[in-house]
Short mmCIF file of C-alpha atoms in Angstrom, two decimals:
data_model
loop_
_atom_site.label_atom_id
_atom_site.label_comp_id
_atom_site.label_asym_id
_atom_site.label_seq_id
_atom_site.Cartn_x
_atom_site.Cartn_y
_atom_site.Cartn_z
CA MET A 745 46.58 -27.93 -56.93
CA ALA A 746 48.81 -29.87 -54.57
CA THR A 747 50.79 -27.62 -52.24
CA ALA A 748 53.88 -28.35 -50.19
CA ALA A 749 51.59 -29.61 -47.45
CA GLN A 750 50.15 -32.21 -49.79
CA LEU A 751 53.45 -33.95 -50.56
CA SER A 752 52.29 -36.71 -48.23
CA GLY A 753 50.87 -36.59 -44.68
CA HIS A 754 51.28 -33.11 -43.14
CA PHE A 755 50.63 -31.04 -40.04
CA ASN A 756 50.87 -27.43 -38.94
CA ARG A 757 54.35 -26.94 -37.55
CA PRO A 758 55.30 -23.87 -35.51
CA ILE A 759 58.11 -21.69 -36.73
CA ILE A 760 60.18 -21.51 -33.56
CA THR A 761 62.81 -19.41 -31.93
CA ALA A 762 65.31 -21.25 -29.74
CA VAL A 763 67.03 -19.80 -26.69
CA ARG A 764 69.06 -21.48 -23.98
CA THR A 765 68.92 -20.88 -20.23
CA ASP A 766 70.94 -23.02 -17.78
CA HIS A 767 71.73 -25.41 -20.64
CA ARG A 768 68.03 -26.10 -21.33
CA LEU A 769 66.41 -25.39 -24.65
CA HIS A 770 63.17 -23.39 -24.64
CA VAL A 771 60.88 -23.01 -27.65
CA THR A 772 58.68 -20.00 -28.27
CA THR A 773 55.89 -20.43 -30.83
CA THR A 774 55.45 -17.44 -33.10
CA HIS A 775 53.10 -18.58 -35.87
CA TYR A 776 52.31 -21.66 -37.95
CA LEU A 777 53.00 -22.83 -41.47
CA PRO A 778 51.77 -26.06 -43.12
CA LEU A 779 54.85 -28.16 -43.84
CA PRO A 780 55.53 -31.81 -44.72
CA ARG A 781 55.55 -34.20 -41.77
CA ARG A 782 58.94 -35.55 -42.80
CA GLN A 783 60.63 -32.14 -42.66
CA ARG A 784 62.99 -31.71 -39.71
CA SER A 785 62.29 -28.86 -37.32
CA LEU A 786 63.95 -25.53 -37.87
CA THR A 787 65.66 -25.79 -34.46
CA SER A 788 67.42 -29.07 -35.32
CA ARG A 789 68.70 -27.67 -38.60
CA LEU A 790 69.93 -24.45 -37.05
CA ARG A 791 71.43 -25.87 -33.86
CA HIS A 792 74.75 -26.62 -35.55
CA CYS A 793 74.69 -23.30 -37.43
CA MET A 794 74.59 -20.84 -34.58
CA SER A 795 75.75 -20.32 -31.01
CA LEU A 796 72.56 -20.02 -28.94
CA GLN A 797 72.86 -17.30 -26.34
CA VAL A 798 72.85 -18.32 -22.67
CA GLY A 799 70.68 -16.49 -20.15
CA ASN A 800 68.70 -14.58 -22.79
CA GLU A 801 64.94 -15.20 -23.07
CA THR A 802 64.56 -13.12 -26.23
CA PRO A 803 65.38 -14.30 -29.74
CA PRO A 804 68.92 -13.49 -30.87
CA THR A 805 68.98 -10.44 -33.06
CA SER A 806 70.30 -10.64 -36.59
CA THR A 807 70.62 -8.33 -39.53
CA VAL A 808 70.22 -11.08 -42.13
CA ASP A 809 68.50 -9.67 -45.22
CA MET A 810 66.36 -12.68 -46.12
CA GLU A 811 64.76 -10.90 -49.08
CA GLN A 812 68.20 -10.29 -50.52
CA LEU A 813 69.09 -13.98 -50.09
CA VAL A 814 65.89 -15.03 -51.89
CA GLY A 815 66.85 -12.76 -54.78
CA PHE A 816 70.36 -14.21 -54.73
CA LEU A 817 69.01 -17.76 -55.10
CA TYR A 818 66.92 -16.74 -58.12
CA LYS A 819 70.13 -15.58 -59.79
CA ASP A 820 72.53 -18.23 -58.49
CA LEU A 821 70.72 -21.59 -58.61
CA PRO A 822 70.09 -21.57 -62.40
CA HIS A 823 73.91 -21.88 -62.69
CA LEU A 824 73.97 -25.10 -60.65
CA PHE A 825 75.22 -27.24 -63.54
CA ASP A 826 76.65 -24.76 -66.03
CA ASP A 827 80.26 -23.59 -66.34
CA GLN A 828 79.72 -20.66 -63.99
CA GLY A 829 78.41 -22.81 -61.15
CA ILE A 830 76.93 -21.67 -57.86
CA ASP A 831 78.73 -19.18 -55.63
CA PRO A 832 80.42 -21.22 -52.84
CA LYS A 833 81.00 -18.05 -50.79
CA ALA A 834 77.28 -18.01 -50.00
CA TYR A 835 77.63 -21.21 -47.93
CA ASP A 836 79.26 -22.00 -44.59
CA GLU A 837 82.29 -24.26 -44.90
CA ARG A 838 80.49 -26.81 -42.70
CA VAL A 839 77.22 -26.70 -44.64
CA LYS A 840 75.05 -29.80 -44.18
CA PHE A 841 73.61 -31.16 -47.43
CA ARG A 842 71.09 -34.00 -47.42
CA ASP A 843 68.88 -35.63 -50.02
CA PRO A 844 67.33 -39.11 -49.83
CA ILE A 845 70.45 -40.91 -51.07
CA THR A 846 73.30 -38.39 -50.64
CA LYS A 847 74.82 -36.50 -47.74
CA HIS A 848 77.75 -34.11 -47.37
CA ASP A 849 78.89 -31.99 -44.44
CA THR A 850 81.16 -29.49 -46.19
CA ILE A 851 80.86 -27.12 -49.12
CA SER A 852 83.65 -29.01 -50.89
CA GLY A 853 81.65 -32.24 -50.61
CA TYR A 854 78.54 -30.49 -51.92
CA LEU A 855 80.48 -29.09 -54.90
CA PHE A 856 81.96 -32.55 -55.57
CA ASN A 857 78.43 -33.99 -55.72
CA ILE A 858 77.41 -31.31 -58.23
CA SER A 859 80.48 -32.04 -60.36
CA LEU A 860 79.79 -35.79 -60.27
CA LEU A 861 76.21 -35.33 -61.48
CA LYS A 862 77.41 -32.95 -64.19
CA ASN A 863 79.95 -35.47 -65.50
CA LEU A 864 77.77 -38.59 -65.34
CA PHE A 865 74.55 -37.01 -66.55
CA THR A 866 73.35 -34.08 -68.61
CA PRO A 867 71.41 -32.21 -65.92
CA ASP A 868 68.81 -29.57 -66.68
CA PHE A 869 67.82 -27.69 -63.51
CA ARG A 870 64.76 -25.42 -63.42
CA LEU A 871 64.01 -23.20 -60.42
CA HIS A 872 60.27 -22.54 -60.13
CA TRP A 873 60.26 -20.32 -57.06
CA ALA A 874 62.06 -19.38 -53.87
CA LYS A 875 60.46 -17.88 -50.78
CA GLN A 876 61.15 -17.28 -47.11
CA THR A 877 59.37 -19.88 -44.96
CA GLY A 878 60.87 -19.18 -41.53
CA PRO A 879 62.97 -16.61 -39.62
CA TYR A 880 66.18 -18.10 -41.05
CA GLU A 881 64.74 -20.46 -43.64
CA ILE A 882 64.20 -20.30 -47.41
CA THR A 883 62.33 -22.93 -49.42
CA THR A 884 62.78 -23.46 -53.16
CA ARG A 885 60.80 -25.58 -55.62
CA TRP A 886 62.58 -27.05 -58.62
CA THR A 887 62.66 -29.63 -61.40
CA MET A 888 65.80 -31.51 -62.43
CA VAL A 889 65.91 -33.66 -65.56
CA MET A 890 69.04 -35.75 -66.15
CA LYS A 891 69.95 -37.88 -69.16
CA PHE A 892 72.27 -40.77 -68.30
CA SER A 893 74.36 -40.85 -71.48
CA LEU A 894 76.63 -43.71 -70.33
CA LEU A 895 73.84 -46.23 -70.94
CA PRO A 896 73.12 -47.02 -74.61
CA TRP A 897 69.40 -46.18 -74.31
CA LYS A 898 70.18 -42.88 -72.51
CA PRO A 899 67.43 -43.01 -69.88
CA GLU A 900 65.97 -39.75 -68.60
CA LEU A 901 65.72 -39.34 -64.83
CA VAL A 902 63.30 -36.76 -63.47
CA PHE A 903 63.24 -35.37 -59.94
CA THR A 904 61.05 -32.59 -58.60
CA GLY A 905 60.71 -31.31 -55.08
CA LEU A 906 61.57 -28.79 -52.41
CA SER A 907 64.87 -27.62 -50.96
CA ILE A 908 64.74 -26.31 -47.38
CA MET A 909 67.74 -24.03 -46.85
CA ALA A 910 68.66 -22.76 -43.38
CA VAL A 911 70.63 -19.53 -42.92
CA ASN A 912 73.24 -19.05 -40.20
CA PRO A 913 72.25 -15.72 -38.59
CA GLU A 914 75.84 -15.19 -37.43
CA THR A 915 77.61 -15.66 -40.79
CA LYS A 916 74.55 -14.76 -42.92
CA LYS A 917 75.38 -17.76 -45.09
CA PHE A 918 73.54 -20.97 -45.88
CA CYS A 919 74.37 -23.64 -43.32
CA SER A 920 71.92 -26.42 -44.23
CA HIS A 921 70.33 -27.73 -47.43
CA LEU A 922 67.66 -30.44 -47.23
CA ASP A 923 66.10 -31.86 -50.42
CA LEU A 924 62.64 -33.46 -50.41
CA TRP A 925 61.56 -35.43 -53.49
CA ASP A 926 57.91 -35.43 -54.59
CA SER A 927 58.14 -39.03 -55.79
CA ILE A 928 58.79 -40.76 -52.44
CA LYS A 929 57.45 -40.68 -48.89
CA ASN A 930 60.64 -41.42 -46.95
CA ASN A 931 63.05 -38.57 -47.64
CA ASP A 932 65.33 -39.29 -44.68
CA TYR A 933 68.87 -40.31 -45.54
CA PHE A 934 69.49 -43.13 -46.41
CA SER A 935 66.19 -43.82 -48.18
CA PHE A 936 65.92 -47.25 -49.81
CA GLU A 937 62.71 -45.96 -51.38
CA GLY A 938 64.74 -43.14 -52.95
CA LEU A 939 67.31 -45.60 -54.35
CA VAL A 940 64.52 -47.72 -55.87
CA ASP A 941 63.04 -44.57 -57.39
CA VAL A 942 66.36 -43.90 -59.14
CA PHE A 943 66.73 -47.44 -60.49
CA LYS A 944 63.13 -47.56 -61.73
CA GLN A 945 63.92 -44.63 -64.01
CA LEU A 946 66.85 -46.48 -65.59
CA ARG A 947 64.58 -48.96 -67.37
CA VAL A 948 64.65 -49.15 -71.16
CA TYR A 949 62.23 -47.01 -73.15
CA LYS A 950 62.85 -46.45 -76.84
CA THR A 951 62.14 -42.83 -77.74
CA PRO A 952 62.78 -42.05 -81.42
CA ASP A 953 65.10 -39.16 -82.21
CA LEU A 954 62.26 -37.04 -83.60
CA GLU A 955 60.72 -33.74 -82.59
CA THR A 956 58.06 -33.92 -79.88
CA PRO A 957 55.63 -31.31 -78.54
CA LYS A 958 57.47 -29.01 -76.16
CA TYR A 959 56.62 -29.28 -72.49
CA GLN A 960 58.14 -28.61 -69.10
CA ILE A 961 57.85 -31.11 -66.25
CA LEU A 962 56.54 -29.29 -63.18
CA LYS A 963 56.07 -32.14 -60.74
CA ARG A 964 56.77 -35.88 -60.69
CA THR A 965 55.02 -38.04 -58.13
CA ALA A 966 55.18 -41.79 -57.60
CA ASN A 967 52.24 -42.25 -59.98
CA TYR A 968 52.42 -39.54 -62.63
CA GLU A 969 54.10 -36.35 -63.76
CA VAL A 970 52.52 -32.94 -64.33
CA ARG A 971 53.59 -31.13 -67.49
CA LYS A 972 52.99 -27.72 -68.98
CA TYR A 973 52.66 -28.06 -72.76
CA GLU A 974 53.33 -25.24 -75.17
CA PRO A 975 50.79 -24.75 -77.99
CA PHE A 976 51.26 -27.13 -80.94
CA ILE A 977 49.56 -27.92 -84.25
CA VAL A 978 48.21 -31.32 -85.25
CA VAL A 979 46.80 -32.84 -88.40
CA GLU A 980 43.89 -35.06 -87.39
CA THR A 981 41.05 -37.25 -88.57
CA ASN A 982 38.48 -39.53 -86.96
CA GLY A 983 39.62 -42.75 -85.33
CA ASP A 984 37.80 -45.80 -84.04
CA LYS A 985 39.23 -46.31 -80.54
CA LEU A 986 42.10 -45.12 -78.33
CA SER A 987 44.31 -48.10 -79.13
CA GLY A 988 43.23 -48.29 -82.77
CA SER A 989 45.07 -47.37 -85.94
CA SER A 990 42.09 -46.37 -88.08
CA GLY A 991 42.77 -42.99 -89.67
CA PHE A 992 46.54 -43.10 -89.20
CA ASN A 993 47.28 -43.67 -92.89
CA ASN A 994 45.20 -40.61 -93.76
CA VAL A 995 47.06 -38.20 -91.47
CA ALA A 996 50.41 -39.82 -92.30
CA GLY A 997 49.63 -39.37 -95.98
CA TYR A 998 49.18 -35.63 -95.40
CA ILE A 999 52.70 -35.15 -94.00
CA PHE A 1000 54.21 -37.47 -96.63
CA GLY A 1001 53.00 -35.18 -99.42
CA LYS A 1002 49.34 -35.93 -100.03
CA ASN A 1003 48.32 -32.31 -99.62
CA ALA A 1004 47.50 -29.31 -101.84
CA THR A 1005 51.15 -28.44 -102.58
CA MET A 1006 52.58 -31.98 -102.27
CA GLU A 1007 54.86 -30.67 -99.50
CA LYS A 1008 56.60 -33.32 -97.44
CA ILE A 1009 56.62 -32.46 -93.75
CA PRO A 1010 59.11 -34.05 -91.30
CA MET A 1011 57.73 -36.83 -89.12
CA THR A 1012 57.35 -36.20 -85.39
CA THR A 1013 56.52 -38.31 -82.36
CA PRO A 1014 54.29 -39.35 -80.64
CA VAL A 1015 51.13 -40.21 -82.53
CA PHE A 1016 48.14 -39.18 -80.42
CA THR A 1017 44.72 -40.75 -80.23
CA GLN A 1018 42.47 -38.44 -78.26
CA ALA A 1019 39.05 -39.11 -76.74
CA THR A 1020 36.98 -36.11 -75.72
CA ASP A 1021 33.99 -37.80 -74.06
CA PRO A 1022 33.62 -39.61 -70.70
CA GLU A 1023 33.09 -42.98 -72.43
CA LEU A 1024 36.33 -42.50 -74.43
CA SER A 1025 34.45 -43.38 -77.62
CA SER A 1026 34.69 -40.15 -79.64
CA VAL A 1027 38.26 -40.53 -80.89
CA SER A 1028 40.55 -38.59 -83.22
CA VAL A 1029 43.98 -39.61 -84.53
CA GLN A 1030 46.60 -36.84 -84.52
CA ILE A 1031 50.14 -36.33 -85.78
CA VAL A 1032 52.03 -33.31 -84.47
CA ILE A 1033 53.29 -30.76 -86.99
CA PRO A 1034 56.92 -29.55 -86.47
CA SER A 1035 57.18 -26.41 -84.34
CA GLY A 1036 58.55 -24.25 -87.15
CA LYS A 1037 55.21 -24.35 -88.97
CA ASP A 1038 52.07 -22.27 -88.44
CA LEU A 1039 48.52 -22.76 -89.65
CA SER A 1040 48.74 -20.02 -92.29
CA SER A 1041 51.78 -21.57 -93.99
CA LEU A 1042 50.65 -25.21 -94.02
CA PRO A 1043 49.21 -26.67 -97.23
CA MET A 1044 45.53 -27.57 -97.23
CA PRO A 1045 44.65 -31.28 -96.92
CA ASN A 1046 43.42 -33.09 -100.03
CA GLU A 1047 40.70 -34.91 -98.09
CA GLU A 1048 37.76 -33.24 -96.35
CA LYS A 1049 37.96 -35.61 -93.40
CA ILE A 1050 41.45 -34.33 -92.52
CA ASN A 1051 41.76 -31.19 -90.42
CA LEU A 1052 44.56 -28.94 -89.20
CA LYS A 1053 44.11 -27.71 -85.66
CA LYS A 1054 46.10 -25.72 -83.13
CA LEU A 1055 46.03 -27.08 -79.58
CA GLU A 1056 46.57 -24.39 -76.96
CA GLY A 1057 48.57 -26.63 -74.66
CA GLY A 1058 48.24 -26.20 -70.92
CA PHE A 1059 48.65 -28.43 -67.90
CA ALA A 1060 48.44 -32.21 -68.23
CA ALA A 1061 49.17 -35.28 -66.14
CA ALA A 1062 50.95 -38.18 -67.81
CA VAL A 1063 51.77 -41.77 -66.90
CA LYS A 1064 54.37 -43.70 -68.89
CA PHE A 1065 54.25 -47.43 -69.61
CA SER A 1066 55.70 -50.02 -71.97
CA GLY A 1067 54.21 -53.00 -73.75
CA LYS A 1068 51.45 -53.25 -76.30
CA PRO A 1069 48.85 -50.53 -75.56
CA THR A 1070 45.67 -52.57 -75.92
CA GLU A 1071 42.31 -50.93 -75.27
CA ASP A 1072 41.96 -52.65 -71.89
CA VAL A 1073 45.43 -51.56 -70.80
CA VAL A 1074 44.86 -47.96 -71.90
CA ARG A 1075 41.52 -47.72 -70.12
CA GLU A 1076 43.01 -49.22 -66.97
CA LYS A 1077 45.87 -46.69 -67.02
CA GLU A 1078 43.38 -43.85 -67.59
CA ASN A 1079 41.26 -45.00 -64.66
CA GLU A 1080 44.27 -45.32 -62.33
CA LEU A 1081 45.59 -41.91 -63.34
CA ARG A 1082 42.22 -40.25 -62.84
CA LYS A 1083 41.95 -41.79 -59.36
CA SER A 1084 45.44 -40.55 -58.44
CA LEU A 1085 44.63 -37.04 -59.60
CA SER A 1086 41.40 -37.00 -57.62
CA LYS A 1087 43.21 -38.24 -54.51
CA ASP A 1088 45.75 -35.43 -54.87
CA GLY A 1089 43.04 -32.78 -55.29
CA LEU A 1090 43.64 -32.09 -58.97
CA GLU A 1091 40.68 -31.49 -61.29
CA ALA A 1092 40.95 -33.55 -64.47
CA LYS A 1093 39.20 -32.70 -67.71
CA THR A 1094 36.95 -35.13 -69.57
CA GLY A 1095 38.60 -37.60 -71.91
CA CYS A 1096 42.25 -38.52 -72.35
CA MET A 1097 45.02 -39.03 -74.90
CA LEU A 1098 47.12 -42.06 -75.73
CA ALA A 1099 50.62 -41.14 -76.91
CA ARG A 1100 52.47 -43.81 -78.90
CA TYR A 1101 56.12 -43.03 -79.63
CA ASN A 1102 57.18 -46.11 -81.59
CA ASP A 1103 56.50 -47.95 -84.82
CA PRO A 1104 54.83 -51.15 -83.53
CA GLY A 1105 56.15 -53.11 -86.48
CA ARG A 1106 59.78 -52.23 -85.74
CA THR A 1107 59.90 -52.04 -81.94
CA TRP A 1108 59.89 -54.78 -79.32
CA SER A 1109 56.87 -54.30 -77.11
CA PHE A 1110 58.83 -54.36 -73.84
CA ILE A 1111 60.79 -51.22 -74.83
CA MET A 1112 57.89 -49.30 -76.34
CA ARG A 1113 57.18 -45.89 -74.86
CA ASN A 1114 53.49 -45.21 -74.36
CA GLU A 1115 51.76 -42.55 -72.29
CA VAL A 1116 48.24 -41.89 -71.11
CA ILE A 1117 47.71 -38.13 -70.77
CA ILE A 1118 44.83 -36.28 -69.11
CA TRP A 1119 44.44 -32.51 -69.38
CA LEU A 1120 43.99 -30.60 -66.11
CA GLU A 1121 41.65 -27.70 -65.45
CA GLU A 1122 44.42 -25.84 -63.62
CA PHE A 1123 47.64 -26.38 -61.74
CA SER A 1124 49.84 -24.29 -59.47
CA LEU A 1125 53.15 -24.90 -57.76
CA ASP A 1126 52.46 -22.41 -54.96
#
């Protein structure tokens, strides 16, 4: 599992206490935490937040209840984009907010940014965890998915990362908020890499308005995203190759009424072809059954070569691409994804899945949505 220290190059940075004597800053090392190289030091983030005592060689005392503030964030941040909103009284008026492409130096500016995102997009914010990472520092991990409804194809933008929040020990309020995105290396404002990352996600993918297997995006890197899938049921039969269509008519026939009770089942997306061996030669073709169904209530297939199966879900890495998913393209994407996972220390399972979301006869190839998906042995956001 990739930790915060694996976001890109890292080092062990001391958590420090700053005191001032004769207008000189002294740093006392207390202990070490692994943190991203691009993260600013705690001293630089706190310097504007507090009045450092002069002539005192001991750390300034404070009665800040950091555990209480962590609990507050668990309750408050889920309201970031709903009608209730976050509690502005928890922030200093001169709070410094920075992400790779946005900066504000007041709480009113920060709230304006939230309102702008809420009006232009349809944001879905998920807080994964919050924990104290320094004397006056709390780190959160989150996922934010935003649908840009102003564009006809309604692209979905995904950002995951860390927020490093500094606490003013004098006011006991948040005085600094620094966002780090998992998908880029340069998180300093203004990051051209961050702007490019935004525009790349605006490209056209045609995703049919059909039910898909439910999953939550946990992490998005420059090369792939990690998802946690809920269990889902598929109807499947043998296929010939990952990019092939052999067997599709059989499983499609089942949901269109060629089953024991002639029940017609709503179509879903994507169509999966799954290989379970290292050579990617043992292939099955699968169509997902709508989530309201269970195995006991589904009609039996008319053909022996068709099976109903419940997949238990779990963690998976996915890479999205457009164009015609030929066998060479799919195998190249699988190889690149597997190399990226290995580089990031993630253990991939054998085989892979190709997810095809579109009818190839009715969709231009350059707007097709295809995905290569590899199941992971385990994953943790700690």
